[in-house]
Amino acid sequence: MTMTNSSISDQFNLLSKLMDIHQENAFKAKSYASASFAIDKLPVALSDIPKEQIAGLKGIGESSAKKIIEILETGKLAALEELISKTPPGILEMMQIKGLGPKKISTIWKEMGIESIGELLYACNENRLLLYKGFGEKTQKNVAEAIEFFMRHQGHFLYAELESYAMKMEQVITSHFPESSAIITGDFARQMPTLESLEWTTDITQDKLFTFFAKNGFQTESKEQITIATGEEQVRMIFKHCKSNELTFQSFLNNCSPAFADSWNKEYPQTREAKDENEIFSIAGISNIPPYLRDEYSIITSNLNISDIIVPGDIKGIIHSHSDWSDGTNTIEEMAKACIEKGWEYLVISDHSKSAFYANGLTEERIKAQHQYIDDLNRKYAPFRIFKSIECDILNDGALDYSDAVLSTFDLVIASVHSNLKMSEEKAMQRLITAIENPHTTILGHPTGRLLLSRKGYPIDHEKIIDACIANNVVIEINAHPRRLDLDWTWIRRAQEKGALLSINPDAHNIEGFADTRYGVLAAQKGGLLKERNLSSFGLTALETHLS
Ligand SMILES: [Zn+2]
Ligand SMILES: [Zn+2]
């Protein structure tokens, strides 16, 4: 295979960028960049030029010429392959984000310790970029938008990212086909934290729906009983067609996991004729199971009290939030007022601790000042209460970030891991258990550190963490940020059954962040969380009692 000039040029371009990212010889990197440019402009194919003449070409030095010959002879460039092998895949992906040059990527990787675009997006949300040279508020905003654009084109979405689009499309479809029904089913209806598509079950005919989307500029595809439409937002919408008299049962089935649907079909075939979903359950003789719980069939025989599962209105206050004292953007007073407006009874301010220097973590001096300020605000806004808290870094050995004397000045302490996230299960367990056993710890923050679609999180032994939290009276956080949702919903029922107390916390970095609580509730519902087992559903007095 002969190498084209443009593919050789691309390799030089990549080599030069990677050298900059790895902070290798800047002079050489520059010369490879100009070679890349020169190669691209050459009127003749390099493979047609005698080898000894390559070094004399305009813009191509001795070292570049050697590398061109290497590519022509072997088809590869060893120096480039070596650099690629030393670069995490997430960093290579980052090079595709508009507005991120090698210098910025180098800072992001080497100084911020971020290795994937999802982590980077999360860091933008925490305002972490602003603390580094070359990153202003505008850059941070542009980077966040470019990442969101890029991720949309990968076909993976957070639930929260598709919610308003799903609602909008539902309106568009129902207003255009008023005599038919299109019901959102599938993963969205089942409140899955991540989605690859939106699914509808509909009695609109396939022809009509196809024509409608094709005419409106959607990429449209038609299969047996299925229409797929993708608009410029790059969200794949899958429509499962059925007859009007099958709509109830088909949408019921499409709201179950495949295993659940299979078992149901075998056990309750007589429910096919039901007029609505309530009737499906009454014919079967069991109480209503909402779509979010139709994962494992065993839910039918479990003794979970479904009517007591948490709903958004059960949230009584905001636990875990950051103000402009650390990496948040609102003042504590602004956040408190917003809570009062929403009818919540309290606000737990938990700014970052001193080791989180990147987040402007609080020194002992500033803690004192913050506590005075909170005392003043509490006098002003009583009976509303602001709790003095801290999101205390769990240090590398599992110790907390302040002395016992300082820790005892907080109303409650949320202990979280933010540094050295790459660790073995053994190390993670040692750090977490040490922190859980610390008598000052009230809540274990985002237990695995995972970021959905972006970072796996460190490995933990969930059973042991749950047991340790129960034994030490530590509440397990369900971090409600739609990219975290950590503790994962699949562990919530187990934790609850064992006797753990959990807490749906928004980890808000501004007032708008309070709204994320809802995503925590949706995930908690999937986990069957009962409102009485959720700390942020405690009223003010109940919370005060719990803390004392
Ligand atoms: Zn945190
Ligand atoms: Zn936090």
PDB file of N, CA, C and O in Angstrom, residues 214-251:
ATOM      1  N   ALA A 214     -39.807  12.176   7.576  1.00  0.00           N
ATOM      2  CA  ALA A 214     -39.004  12.418   6.375  1.00  0.00           C
ATOM      3  C   ALA A 214     -39.230  13.852   5.878  1.00  0.00           C
ATOM      4  O   ALA A 214     -38.290  14.549   5.511  1.00  0.00           O
ATOM      5  N   LYS A 215     -40.486  14.275   5.924  1.00  0.00           N
ATOM      6  CA  LYS A 215     -40.813  15.621   5.440  1.00  0.00           C
ATOM      7  C   LYS A 215     -40.203  16.705   6.317  1.00  0.00           C
ATOM      8  O   LYS A 215     -39.917  17.804   5.867  1.00  0.00           O
ATOM      9  N   ASN A 216     -39.994  16.385   7.599  1.00  0.00           N
ATOM     10  CA  ASN A 216     -39.457  17.380   8.518  1.00  0.00           C
ATOM     11  C   ASN A 216     -37.937  17.291   8.687  1.00  0.00           C
ATOM     12  O   ASN A 216     -37.387  17.778   9.675  1.00  0.00           O
ATOM     13  N   GLY A 217     -37.299  16.665   7.735  1.00  0.00           N
ATOM     14  CA  GLY A 217     -35.839  16.670   7.718  1.00  0.00           C
ATOM     15  C   GLY A 217     -35.169  15.675   8.647  1.00  0.00           C
ATOM     16  O   GLY A 217     -33.981  15.786   8.932  1.00  0.00           O
ATOM     17  N   PHE A 218     -35.925  14.684   9.150  1.00  0.00           N
ATOM     18  CA  PHE A 218     -35.312  13.650   9.986  1.00  0.00           C
ATOM     19  C   PHE A 218     -34.752  12.556   9.083  1.00  0.00           C
ATOM     20  O   PHE A 218     -35.298  12.273   8.031  1.00  0.00           O
ATOM     21  N   GLN A 219     -33.639  11.964   9.541  1.00  0.00           N
ATOM     22  CA  GLN A 219     -33.155  10.764   8.864  1.00  0.00           C
ATOM     23  C   GLN A 219     -34.110   9.660   9.260  1.00  0.00           C
ATOM     24  O   GLN A 219     -34.249   9.371  10.457  1.00  0.00           O
ATOM     25  N   THR A 220     -34.767   9.058   8.310  1.00  0.00           N
ATOM     26  CA  THR A 220     -35.843   8.136   8.666  1.00  0.00           C
ATOM     27  C   THR A 220     -35.600   6.763   8.059  1.00  0.00           C
ATOM     28  O   THR A 220     -35.124   6.637   6.947  1.00  0.00           O
ATOM     29  N   GLU A 221     -35.924   5.744   8.861  1.00  0.00           N
ATOM     30  CA  GLU A 221     -35.629   4.374   8.475  1.00  0.00           C
ATOM     31  C   GLU A 221     -36.826   3.532   8.892  1.00  0.00           C
ATOM     32  O   GLU A 221     -37.429   3.804   9.926  1.00  0.00           O
ATOM     33  N   SER A 222     -37.142   2.522   8.069  1.00  0.00           N
ATOM     34  CA  SER A 222     -38.326   1.754   8.398  1.00  0.00           C
ATOM     35  C   SER A 222     -37.999   0.264   8.374  1.00  0.00           C
ATOM     36  O   SER A 222     -37.388  -0.237   7.438  1.00  0.00           O
ATOM     37  N   LYS A 223     -38.358  -0.436   9.469  1.00  0.00           N
ATOM     38  CA  LYS A 223     -38.148  -1.882   9.544  1.00  0.00           C
ATOM     39  C   LYS A 223     -39.481  -2.529   9.859  1.00  0.00           C
ATOM     40  O   LYS A 223     -40.478  -1.822  10.026  1.00  0.00           O
ATOM     41  N   GLU A 224     -39.477  -3.839  10.050  1.00  0.00           N
ATOM     42  CA  GLU A 224     -40.725  -4.500  10.342  1.00  0.00           C
ATOM     43  C   GLU A 224     -41.333  -3.962  11.637  1.00  0.00           C
ATOM     44  O   GLU A 224     -40.753  -4.122  12.713  1.00  0.00           O
ATOM     45  N   GLN A 225     -42.471  -3.305  11.555  1.00  0.00           N
ATOM     46  CA  GLN A 225     -43.210  -2.760  12.706  1.00  0.00           C
ATOM     47  C   GLN A 225     -42.455  -1.692  13.470  1.00  0.00           C
ATOM     48  O   GLN A 225     -42.805  -1.360  14.611  1.00  0.00           O
ATOM     49  N   ILE A 226     -41.356  -1.191  12.893  1.00  0.00           N
ATOM     50  CA  ILE A 226     -40.545  -0.200  13.607  1.00  0.00           C
ATOM     51  C   ILE A 226     -40.171   0.947  12.681  1.00  0.00           C
ATOM     52  O   ILE A 226     -39.787   0.735  11.538  1.00  0.00           O
ATOM     53  N   THR A 227     -40.311   2.167  13.176  1.00  0.00           N
ATOM     54  CA  THR A 227     -39.814   3.338  12.446  1.00  0.00           C
ATOM     55  C   THR A 227     -38.727   3.985  13.302  1.00  0.00           C
ATOM     56  O   THR A 227     -38.898   4.128  14.516  1.00  0.00           O
ATOM     57  N   ILE A 228     -37.607   4.338  12.657  1.00  0.00           N
ATOM     58  CA  ILE A 228     -36.531   5.007  13.393  1.00  0.00           C
ATOM     59  C   ILE A 228     -36.316   6.387  12.779  1.00  0.00           C
ATOM     60  O   ILE A 228     -36.192   6.509  11.559  1.00  0.00           O
ATOM     61  N   ALA A 229     -36.302   7.412  13.616  1.00  0.00           N
ATOM     62  CA  ALA A 229     -36.108   8.770  13.112  1.00  0.00           C
ATOM     63  C   ALA A 229     -35.033   9.460  13.941  1.00  0.00           C
ATOM     64  O   ALA A 229     -35.013   9.368  15.166  1.00  0.00           O
ATOM     65  N   THR A 230     -34.098  10.124  13.239  1.00  0.00           N
ATOM     66  CA  THR A 230     -33.038  10.850  13.925  1.00  0.00           C
ATOM     67  C   THR A 230     -32.987  12.273  13.390  1.00  0.00           C
ATOM     68  O   THR A 230     -32.775  12.477  12.202  1.00  0.00           O
ATOM     69  N   GLY A 231     -33.192  13.234  14.254  1.00  0.00           N
ATOM     70  CA  GLY A 231     -33.167  14.643  13.857  1.00  0.00           C
ATOM     71  C   GLY A 231     -31.780  15.229  14.019  1.00  0.00           C
ATOM     72  O   GLY A 231     -30.825  14.510  14.337  1.00  0.00           O
ATOM     73  N   GLU A 232     -31.664  16.549  13.859  1.00  0.00           N
ATOM     74  CA  GLU A 232     -30.340  17.155  13.922  1.00  0.00           C
ATOM     75  C   GLU A 232     -29.745  17.120  15.332  1.00  0.00           C
ATOM     76  O   GLU A 232     -28.553  17.296  15.497  1.00  0.00           O
ATOM     77  N   GLU A 233     -30.577  16.854  16.346  1.00  0.00           N
ATOM     78  CA  GLU A 233     -30.056  16.710  17.711  1.00  0.00           C
ATOM     79  C   GLU A 233     -29.331  15.378  17.895  1.00  0.00           C
ATOM     80  O   GLU A 233     -28.759  15.116  18.942  1.00  0.00           O
ATOM     81  N   GLN A 234     -29.391  14.521  16.864  1.00  0.00           N
ATOM     82  CA  GLN A 234     -28.692  13.226  16.872  1.00  0.00           C
ATOM     83  C   GLN A 234     -29.248  12.241  17.884  1.00  0.00           C
ATOM     84  O   GLN A 234     -28.548  11.354  18.347  1.00  0.00           O
ATOM     85  N   VAL A 235     -30.499  12.413  18.251  1.00  0.00           N
ATOM     86  CA  VAL A 235     -31.120  11.453  19.168  1.00  0.00           C
ATOM     87  C   VAL A 235     -31.919  10.449  18.340  1.00  0.00           C
ATOM     88  O   VAL A 235     -32.797  10.825  17.568  1.00  0.00           O
ATOM     89  N   ARG A 236     -31.602   9.183  18.519  1.00  0.00           N
ATOM     90  CA  ARG A 236     -32.302   8.128  17.799  1.00  0.00           C
ATOM     91  C   ARG A 236     -33.657   7.882  18.464  1.00  0.00           C
ATOM     92  O   ARG A 236     -33.728   7.590  19.653  1.00  0.00           O
ATOM     93  N   MET A 237     -34.719   8.009  17.664  1.00  0.00           N
ATOM     94  CA  MET A 237     -36.045   7.751  18.218  1.00  0.00           C
ATOM     95  C   MET A 237     -36.607   6.497  17.559  1.00  0.00           C
ATOM     96  O   MET A 237     -36.639   6.387  16.333  1.00  0.00           O
ATOM     97  N   ILE A 238     -37.022   5.566  18.382  1.00  0.00           N
ATOM     98  CA  ILE A 238     -37.510   4.281  17.873  1.00  0.00           C
ATOM     99  C   ILE A 238     -39.002   4.180  18.164  1.00  0.00           C
ATOM    100  O   ILE A 238     -39.421   4.309  19.319  1.00  0.00           O
ATOM    101  N   PHE A 239     -39.787   3.977  17.109  1.00  0.00           N
ATOM    102  CA  PHE A 239     -41.234   3.861  17.279  1.00  0.00           C
ATOM    103  C   PHE A 239     -41.648   2.418  17.028  1.00  0.00           C
ATOM    104  O   PHE A 239     -41.393   1.876  15.955  1.00  0.00           O
ATOM    105  N   LYS A 240     -42.266   1.806  18.022  1.00  0.00           N
ATOM    106  CA  LYS A 240     -42.760   0.438  17.874  1.00  0.00           C
ATOM    107  C   LYS A 240     -44.255   0.511  17.576  1.00  0.00           C
ATOM    108  O   LYS A 240     -45.019   1.008  18.395  1.00  0.00           O
ATOM    109  N   HIS A 241     -44.625   0.028  16.395  1.00  0.00           N
ATOM    110  CA  HIS A 241     -46.008   0.156  15.964  1.00  0.00           C
ATOM    111  C   HIS A 241     -46.852  -1.035  16.410  1.00  0.00           C
ATOM    112  O   HIS A 241     -46.357  -2.166  16.454  1.00  0.00           O
ATOM    113  N   CYS A 242     -48.099  -0.746  16.712  1.00  0.00           N
ATOM    114  CA  CYS A 242     -49.048  -1.821  16.981  1.00  0.00           C
ATOM    115  C   CYS A 242     -50.456  -1.309  16.677  1.00  0.00           C
ATOM    116  O   CYS A 242     -50.644  -0.128  16.423  1.00  0.00           O
ATOM    117  N   LYS A 243     -51.433  -2.231  16.732  1.00  0.00           N
ATOM    118  CA  LYS A 243     -52.827  -1.818  16.492  1.00  0.00           C
ATOM    119  C   LYS A 243     -53.365  -1.113  17.737  1.00  0.00           C
ATOM    120  O   LYS A 243     -52.880  -1.337  18.851  1.00  0.00           O
ATOM    121  N   SER A 244     -54.393  -0.290  17.544  1.00  0.00           N
ATOM    122  CA  SER A 244     -54.937   0.491  18.658  1.00  0.00           C
ATOM    123  C   SER A 244     -55.363  -0.392  19.831  1.00  0.00           C
ATOM    124  O   SER A 244     -55.131  -0.051  20.989  1.00  0.00           O
ATOM    125  N   ASN A 245     -55.968  -1.543  19.540  1.00  0.00           N
ATOM    126  CA  ASN A 245     -56.449  -2.381  20.636  1.00  0.00           C
ATOM    127  C   ASN A 245     -55.322  -3.140  21.350  1.00  0.00           C
ATOM    128  O   ASN A 245     -55.547  -3.788  22.361  1.00  0.00           O
ATOM    129  N   GLU A 246     -54.099  -3.045  20.829  1.00  0.00           N
ATOM    130  CA  GLU A 246     -52.952  -3.709  21.485  1.00  0.00           C
ATOM    131  C   GLU A 246     -52.091  -2.711  22.266  1.00  0.00           C
ATOM    132  O   GLU A 246     -51.127  -3.089  22.923  1.00  0.00           O
ATOM    133  N   LEU A 247     -52.445  -1.436  22.130  1.00  0.00           N
ATOM    134  CA  LEU A 247     -51.567  -0.382  22.655  1.00  0.00           C
ATOM    135  C   LEU A 247     -51.296  -0.522  24.158  1.00  0.00           C
ATOM    136  O   LEU A 247     -50.160  -0.409  24.603  1.00  0.00           O
ATOM    137  N   THR A 248     -52.336  -0.781  24.919  1.00  0.00           N
ATOM    138  CA  THR A 248     -52.170  -0.885  26.377  1.00  0.00           C
ATOM    139  C   THR A 248     -51.170  -1.976  26.737  1.00  0.00           C
ATOM    140  O   THR A 248     -50.206  -1.734  27.468  1.00  0.00           O
ATOM    141  N   PHE A 249     -51.400  -3.168  26.195  1.00  0.00           N
ATOM    142  CA  PHE A 249     -50.539  -4.275  26.601  1.00  0.00           C
ATOM    143  C   PHE A 249     -49.132  -4.145  26.022  1.00  0.00           C
ATOM    144  O   PHE A 249     -48.148  -4.438  26.706  1.00  0.00           O
ATOM    145  N   GLN A 250     -49.035  -3.688  24.768  1.00  0.00           N
ATOM    146  CA  GLN A 250     -47.698  -3.540  24.174  1.00  0.00           C
ATOM    147  C   GLN A 250     -46.872  -2.496  24.907  1.00  0.00           C
ATOM    148  O   GLN A 250     -45.688  -2.695  25.162  1.00  0.00           O
ATOM    149  N   SER A 251     -47.501  -1.382  25.263  1.00  0.00           N
ATOM    150  CA  SER A 251     -46.714  -0.367  25.971  1.00  0.00           C
ATOM    151  C   SER A 251     -46.355  -0.863  27.375  1.00  0.00           C
ATOM    152  O   SER A 251     -45.268  -0.568  27.876  1.00  0.00           O
TER     153      SER A 251
END
